[in-house]
Coordinates of C-alpha atoms in Angstrom, one line a residue:
M1 CA 71.7 -84.2 -48.6
S2 CA 68.4 -84.2 -46.5
L3 CA 69.2 -81.4 -43.7
S4 CA 68.0 -84.5 -41.4
N5 CA 70.9 -86.5 -41.8
K6 CA 72.0 -88.4 -39.2
A7 CA 75.1 -89.5 -39.7
L8 CA 76.5 -86.1 -40.3
Q9 CA 75.7 -85.5 -37.0
L10 CA 76.7 -88.5 -35.2
D11 CA 79.7 -91.0 -35.3
D12 CA 79.8 -94.7 -35.6
E13 CA 79.3 -94.8 -31.7
Q14 CA 76.6 -92.7 -31.6
R15 CA 78.3 -89.6 -30.2
L16 CA 78.3 -85.8 -31.4
L17 CA 80.7 -84.9 -34.2
H18 CA 78.0 -81.0 -35.0
F19 CA 74.6 -80.1 -34.1
L20 CA 72.9 -78.9 -36.6
T21 CA 69.3 -80.2 -35.9
I22 CA 66.8 -82.2 -33.3
D23 CA 65.8 -83.9 -36.3
G24 CA 67.4 -87.7 -36.8
L25 CA 68.1 -87.7 -32.4
D26 CA 66.7 -90.1 -30.6
R27 CA 66.0 -89.1 -26.8
S28 CA 69.3 -90.4 -25.4
I29 CA 71.2 -88.0 -26.8
L30 CA 68.6 -85.3 -26.1
T31 CA 68.9 -86.5 -22.6
E32 CA 72.2 -86.6 -22.0
I33 CA 72.4 -82.9 -23.4
L34 CA 70.0 -82.1 -20.8
D35 CA 71.9 -84.3 -18.0
T36 CA 75.2 -82.3 -19.7
A37 CA 74.1 -79.0 -19.3
E38 CA 72.5 -79.6 -15.0
G39 CA 75.9 -80.5 -14.4
F40 CA 77.1 -77.1 -15.7
T41 CA 74.8 -74.8 -14.4
G42 CA 76.8 -74.1 -10.8
V43 CA 79.8 -72.4 -13.0
S44 CA 78.1 -69.3 -13.0
E45 CA 78.0 -69.4 -9.4
R46 CA 81.5 -69.5 -8.4
T47 CA 84.0 -66.7 -7.7
I48 CA 86.0 -68.6 -10.9
K49 CA 83.3 -68.8 -13.6
K50 CA 85.4 -71.4 -15.4
V51 CA 86.1 -75.3 -16.1
P52 CA 89.0 -76.7 -18.3
L53 CA 87.2 -78.8 -20.5
C54 CA 87.9 -76.9 -23.9
R55 CA 91.6 -75.2 -22.8
G56 CA 93.9 -75.1 -26.2
K57 CA 91.0 -75.0 -28.1
V58 CA 89.3 -72.2 -30.9
V59 CA 85.8 -71.6 -31.4
A60 CA 84.7 -69.6 -33.9
N61 CA 81.4 -67.4 -34.0
L62 CA 80.3 -67.0 -37.7
F63 CA 77.4 -64.7 -37.4
F64 CA 76.3 -63.8 -40.9
E65 CA 72.6 -63.1 -39.4
N66 CA 72.3 -60.2 -36.4
S67 CA 72.1 -61.5 -32.8
T68 CA 72.9 -60.7 -29.6
R69 CA 71.2 -62.9 -27.1
T70 CA 73.0 -66.2 -29.0
R71 CA 75.9 -64.7 -30.0
T72 CA 76.4 -63.5 -26.4
T73 CA 75.9 -66.7 -25.0
F74 CA 77.5 -68.6 -26.9
E75 CA 80.9 -66.3 -26.5
L76 CA 79.9 -67.0 -22.2
A77 CA 79.7 -70.6 -23.0
A78 CA 82.9 -71.6 -24.9
K79 CA 84.9 -68.6 -22.8
R80 CA 83.3 -70.6 -19.3
L81 CA 84.8 -73.7 -21.0
S82 CA 88.3 -72.0 -21.0
A83 CA 88.3 -72.1 -25.1
D84 CA 89.9 -69.6 -27.1
V85 CA 86.9 -67.4 -28.7
L86 CA 86.8 -65.1 -32.2
N87 CA 83.7 -63.4 -33.2
L88 CA 84.3 -62.8 -36.9
N89 CA 82.2 -59.3 -38.0
I90 CA 80.8 -61.0 -41.1
S91 CA 79.6 -58.0 -42.3
A92 CA 82.9 -56.4 -42.5
S93 CA 84.7 -59.1 -43.5
A94 CA 85.8 -60.3 -47.2
T95 CA 83.1 -61.7 -47.8
S96 CA 81.0 -58.8 -48.6
K97 CA 84.2 -58.3 -50.9
G98 CA 82.8 -61.4 -53.0
E99 CA 85.1 -64.2 -51.1
T100 CA 82.8 -67.2 -51.4
L101 CA 81.6 -69.1 -48.0
L102 CA 84.4 -71.4 -48.8
D103 CA 87.1 -69.4 -49.4
T104 CA 85.9 -68.1 -45.8
L105 CA 86.0 -71.3 -44.2
R106 CA 89.4 -72.6 -45.5
N107 CA 90.9 -69.4 -44.5
L108 CA 89.4 -69.9 -41.0
E109 CA 90.8 -73.8 -40.9
A110 CA 94.1 -72.2 -41.9
M111 CA 93.9 -70.8 -38.4
H112 CA 93.8 -74.3 -36.8
V113 CA 89.9 -73.2 -35.7
D114 CA 88.4 -76.0 -33.7
M115 CA 84.9 -75.4 -34.1
F116 CA 82.3 -73.0 -35.8
I117 CA 79.2 -72.2 -34.4
V118 CA 77.1 -70.6 -37.2
R119 CA 73.7 -68.4 -37.6
H120 CA 72.8 -67.8 -41.5
A121 CA 69.7 -66.6 -43.0
T122 CA 69.8 -69.9 -45.1
S123 CA 68.2 -72.8 -44.4
G124 CA 71.1 -75.2 -44.4
A125 CA 73.8 -73.0 -44.4
A126 CA 75.3 -74.6 -41.1
H127 CA 74.8 -78.2 -42.8
F128 CA 77.5 -76.8 -45.7
I129 CA 79.7 -76.1 -44.0
A130 CA 79.6 -78.9 -41.9
Q131 CA 79.7 -81.4 -44.7
H132 CA 83.1 -79.4 -46.5
A133 CA 84.8 -78.2 -43.2
D134 CA 88.2 -80.8 -42.1
P135 CA 86.6 -84.0 -40.0
G136 CA 88.2 -82.7 -36.8
V137 CA 86.2 -79.2 -36.9
G138 CA 83.1 -79.6 -35.6
V139 CA 79.7 -77.3 -36.5
I140 CA 76.7 -76.4 -34.3
N141 CA 74.2 -74.4 -36.1
A142 CA 73.2 -71.4 -34.0
G143 CA 70.1 -70.8 -37.0
D144 CA 69.6 -71.0 -40.1
G145 CA 66.2 -69.4 -42.3
R146 CA 63.5 -70.9 -40.9
H147 CA 65.0 -74.6 -40.5
A148 CA 66.2 -74.6 -37.3
H149 CA 67.4 -73.9 -34.2
P150 CA 68.4 -76.7 -32.0
T151 CA 70.5 -74.9 -29.2
Q152 CA 67.6 -72.8 -28.6
A153 CA 65.1 -75.5 -28.5
M154 CA 67.1 -77.5 -26.1
L155 CA 67.6 -74.5 -23.4
D156 CA 63.3 -74.0 -23.3
M157 CA 63.6 -78.4 -23.4
F158 CA 65.8 -77.9 -20.1
T159 CA 63.8 -74.8 -19.0
I160 CA 60.5 -77.1 -18.8
R161 CA 62.7 -79.9 -17.3
R162 CA 63.6 -77.8 -14.5
H163 CA 60.6 -76.4 -14.1
K164 CA 58.0 -79.7 -14.7
G165 CA 60.1 -82.5 -14.4
E166 CA 59.1 -85.2 -16.8
F167 CA 58.2 -84.7 -20.4
V168 CA 55.5 -87.5 -20.2
G169 CA 52.1 -85.8 -19.4
L170 CA 52.9 -82.5 -20.4
R171 CA 50.3 -80.6 -22.8
V172 CA 52.8 -77.7 -24.4
A173 CA 51.3 -74.7 -26.6
I174 CA 53.2 -73.2 -28.8
V175 CA 51.7 -69.5 -30.4
G176 CA 52.1 -67.1 -32.8
D177 CA 54.3 -67.2 -36.2
I178 CA 54.8 -71.0 -36.6
L179 CA 55.1 -70.1 -40.1
H180 CA 58.7 -68.6 -40.2
S181 CA 60.1 -69.4 -36.8
R182 CA 63.0 -72.3 -37.0
V183 CA 63.1 -72.3 -33.1
A184 CA 59.0 -73.5 -33.5
R185 CA 59.9 -76.0 -35.8
S186 CA 63.1 -77.5 -33.2
Q187 CA 60.9 -77.2 -30.3
I188 CA 57.8 -79.4 -32.1
L189 CA 61.0 -82.3 -32.9
A190 CA 62.7 -81.7 -29.0
L191 CA 58.5 -82.2 -27.5
N192 CA 57.5 -85.2 -29.6
T193 CA 61.1 -86.7 -29.1
L194 CA 61.1 -86.2 -25.3
G195 CA 57.7 -87.9 -25.3
V196 CA 55.3 -84.5 -24.1
S197 CA 51.9 -85.6 -24.3
E198 CA 50.2 -83.0 -26.4
V199 CA 51.9 -80.5 -28.5
R200 CA 49.3 -77.7 -29.7
V201 CA 50.5 -74.9 -32.0
V202 CA 47.9 -71.8 -31.8
A203 CA 47.9 -69.3 -34.7
P204 CA 46.3 -67.5 -37.3
Q205 CA 46.1 -69.7 -40.9
T206 CA 48.4 -66.9 -42.6
L207 CA 51.1 -67.9 -40.1
L208 CA 51.1 -71.7 -40.2
P209 CA 52.5 -73.6 -42.7
S210 CA 50.4 -75.7 -44.9
D211 CA 51.4 -79.0 -43.9
A212 CA 51.5 -78.1 -39.9
R213 CA 49.5 -81.1 -38.8
S214 CA 51.9 -83.5 -40.3
L215 CA 54.4 -82.1 -37.7
G216 CA 52.7 -84.2 -35.1
V217 CA 51.2 -80.9 -33.5
H218 CA 47.3 -80.2 -32.9
V219 CA 46.5 -76.9 -34.3
Y220 CA 44.4 -74.3 -33.0
H221 CA 42.9 -70.8 -34.5
D222 CA 41.3 -70.0 -31.4
F223 CA 43.9 -69.1 -28.9
D224 CA 41.8 -69.3 -25.6
E225 CA 41.3 -72.8 -26.6
G226 CA 44.3 -73.7 -28.0
I227 CA 45.9 -73.0 -24.4
R228 CA 42.6 -74.2 -22.4
D229 CA 44.3 -76.5 -19.3
V230 CA 48.0 -76.9 -20.8
D231 CA 50.9 -76.6 -18.8
V232 CA 53.2 -74.6 -20.6
I233 CA 53.1 -71.6 -23.2
I234 CA 55.6 -70.8 -25.4
M235 CA 55.1 -67.4 -26.9
L236 CA 57.2 -66.3 -30.4
R237 CA 57.9 -63.5 -31.8
L238 CA 56.4 -62.6 -35.0
Q239 CA 59.2 -62.7 -37.5
K240 CA 58.1 -59.3 -39.8
E241 CA 61.3 -59.3 -41.2
R242 CA 60.7 -62.7 -42.6
M243 CA 57.4 -62.0 -44.2
R244 CA 56.0 -61.3 -48.1
G245 CA 53.5 -59.6 -48.1
A246 CA 50.3 -58.9 -45.6
L247 CA 50.2 -62.2 -43.7
L248 CA 49.0 -59.9 -40.5
P249 CA 45.9 -57.7 -39.5
S250 CA 46.9 -54.4 -37.9
E251 CA 49.4 -55.5 -34.8
H252 CA 46.4 -54.2 -32.7
E253 CA 44.3 -56.5 -33.9
Y254 CA 47.2 -59.8 -33.5
F255 CA 47.0 -59.0 -29.9
S256 CA 43.4 -58.5 -29.8
L257 CA 43.1 -62.4 -30.7
Y258 CA 46.8 -64.0 -29.8
G259 CA 48.2 -61.6 -27.4
L260 CA 48.3 -63.7 -23.9
T261 CA 46.9 -61.2 -21.1
E262 CA 46.2 -62.2 -17.3
R263 CA 43.3 -63.4 -18.5
R264 CA 43.7 -65.9 -21.2
L265 CA 47.2 -66.9 -19.2
A266 CA 44.2 -67.8 -16.7
L267 CA 42.2 -70.4 -19.1
A268 CA 45.8 -72.7 -18.6
K269 CA 46.7 -74.6 -15.4
P270 CA 46.9 -73.1 -12.6
D271 CA 50.9 -73.7 -12.5
A272 CA 51.5 -73.4 -16.1
I273 CA 54.8 -71.6 -17.0
V274 CA 54.7 -69.1 -19.9
M275 CA 58.1 -68.8 -22.2
H276 CA 59.0 -66.6 -25.4
P277 CA 62.5 -67.3 -27.4
G278 CA 62.8 -63.3 -27.2
P279 CA 63.0 -60.3 -27.5
I280 CA 59.2 -59.7 -26.6
N281 CA 57.2 -57.2 -28.7
R282 CA 55.6 -56.1 -25.8
G283 CA 51.9 -55.0 -26.4
V284 CA 51.7 -57.3 -29.2
E285 CA 52.8 -61.2 -28.3
M286 CA 52.1 -60.5 -24.2
D287 CA 51.0 -58.2 -22.0
S288 CA 53.7 -57.0 -20.0
K289 CA 51.8 -57.8 -16.7
V290 CA 52.6 -61.4 -18.4
A291 CA 56.3 -60.9 -19.2
D292 CA 57.1 -60.0 -15.9
G293 CA 54.3 -61.6 -13.7
S294 CA 55.2 -64.8 -11.0
K295 CA 54.9 -67.3 -14.2
S296 CA 57.0 -66.0 -16.9
V297 CA 60.4 -68.0 -16.7
I298 CA 61.7 -65.9 -19.7
L299 CA 65.0 -65.0 -17.9
Q300 CA 65.7 -68.3 -16.9
Q301 CA 65.5 -69.4 -20.3
V302 CA 68.2 -66.8 -21.3
S303 CA 70.5 -68.1 -18.2
Y304 CA 69.6 -72.0 -18.9
G305 CA 70.9 -71.5 -22.8
I306 CA 74.6 -71.2 -21.1
A307 CA 74.5 -74.2 -19.6
I308 CA 73.0 -75.8 -22.3
R309 CA 75.5 -74.2 -25.3
M310 CA 78.6 -75.1 -22.8
A311 CA 77.0 -79.0 -22.9
I312 CA 76.8 -78.7 -26.3
I313 CA 80.2 -77.5 -26.8
S314 CA 81.6 -79.8 -24.3
M315 CA 80.3 -82.8 -25.9
V316 CA 81.4 -81.8 -29.7
I317 CA 85.1 -81.2 -28.1
G318 CA 85.0 -84.4 -26.6
T319 CA 84.2 -86.4 -29.0
Q320 CA 86.9 -85.1 -31.2
N321 CA 89.3 -85.5 -28.3
L322 CA 87.7 -89.0 -27.9
R323 CA 88.4 -90.2 -31.6
T324 CA 92.2 -87.9 -31.7
Q325 CA 92.4 -90.6 -29.2
E326 CA 91.0 -93.8 -30.8
A327 CA 93.3 -92.5 -33.9
A328 CA 96.7 -92.3 -32.0
V329 CA 96.2 -96.0 -30.5

């Protein structure tokens, strides 16, 4: 099965059954996610930070890879929708004692879980679970291998829309470790689908995939040229845990060539914004004066992540509810 299998994610009415990848989703679906998230941004400002949309539903966080920020925002998003949330400590679970992924899946389904949120070091893990889960169970990909991180990409799109309005006409630069970044792959797909005028990737040759140009981007190796006159700069974390061999010079040399400083930021448009999916390696990917400066929207990205994840969870659960109602007629 192709990892971009559109049929696995959408039903015949083009409603979200799962959310596994940006690939194969059209502009209308991505815009619906952004619009739905817009309606959830005010929930966090209420005295009681909850809406009842997923009351009675059970959401299980299956994080086979460590994560704090993503797991926490998914948990908060599900709780603000009034769902019951299970956080599975996979490292201490039966999978470490030899139980297969399918065995774990079947046992959780027997507990009547309605949704799995999956992070896994292997590309395609979320697709595998979606293929084998019961038809009434939704699966959301919270990051798989080098393949995709679609909810991070959508919160980045939400951040850009909030600060820049429309996507058409924008010039966006993605800087850093493109080769190992599932975030970058999902961002590129989303930016091109939403109609951004120019997507640039800026990186040393050793941190670019061999097929980079086929992704629909302009490739730059010179940082200063790559961010000149752009509207948005997305800095990436160095994925040192995924690197094999010496792909980098020293961190000091990397910062001198690809670290974002105030001097370099001045090459972008005067109203450019700076983003980073976190966690930041200060002094390696960017200077603290930039990370904490007036053009940084990094903390807003974290806040928007809750609204985006509420939107996606509610859309998938909404599809389940509609299909149950239709089957009962």
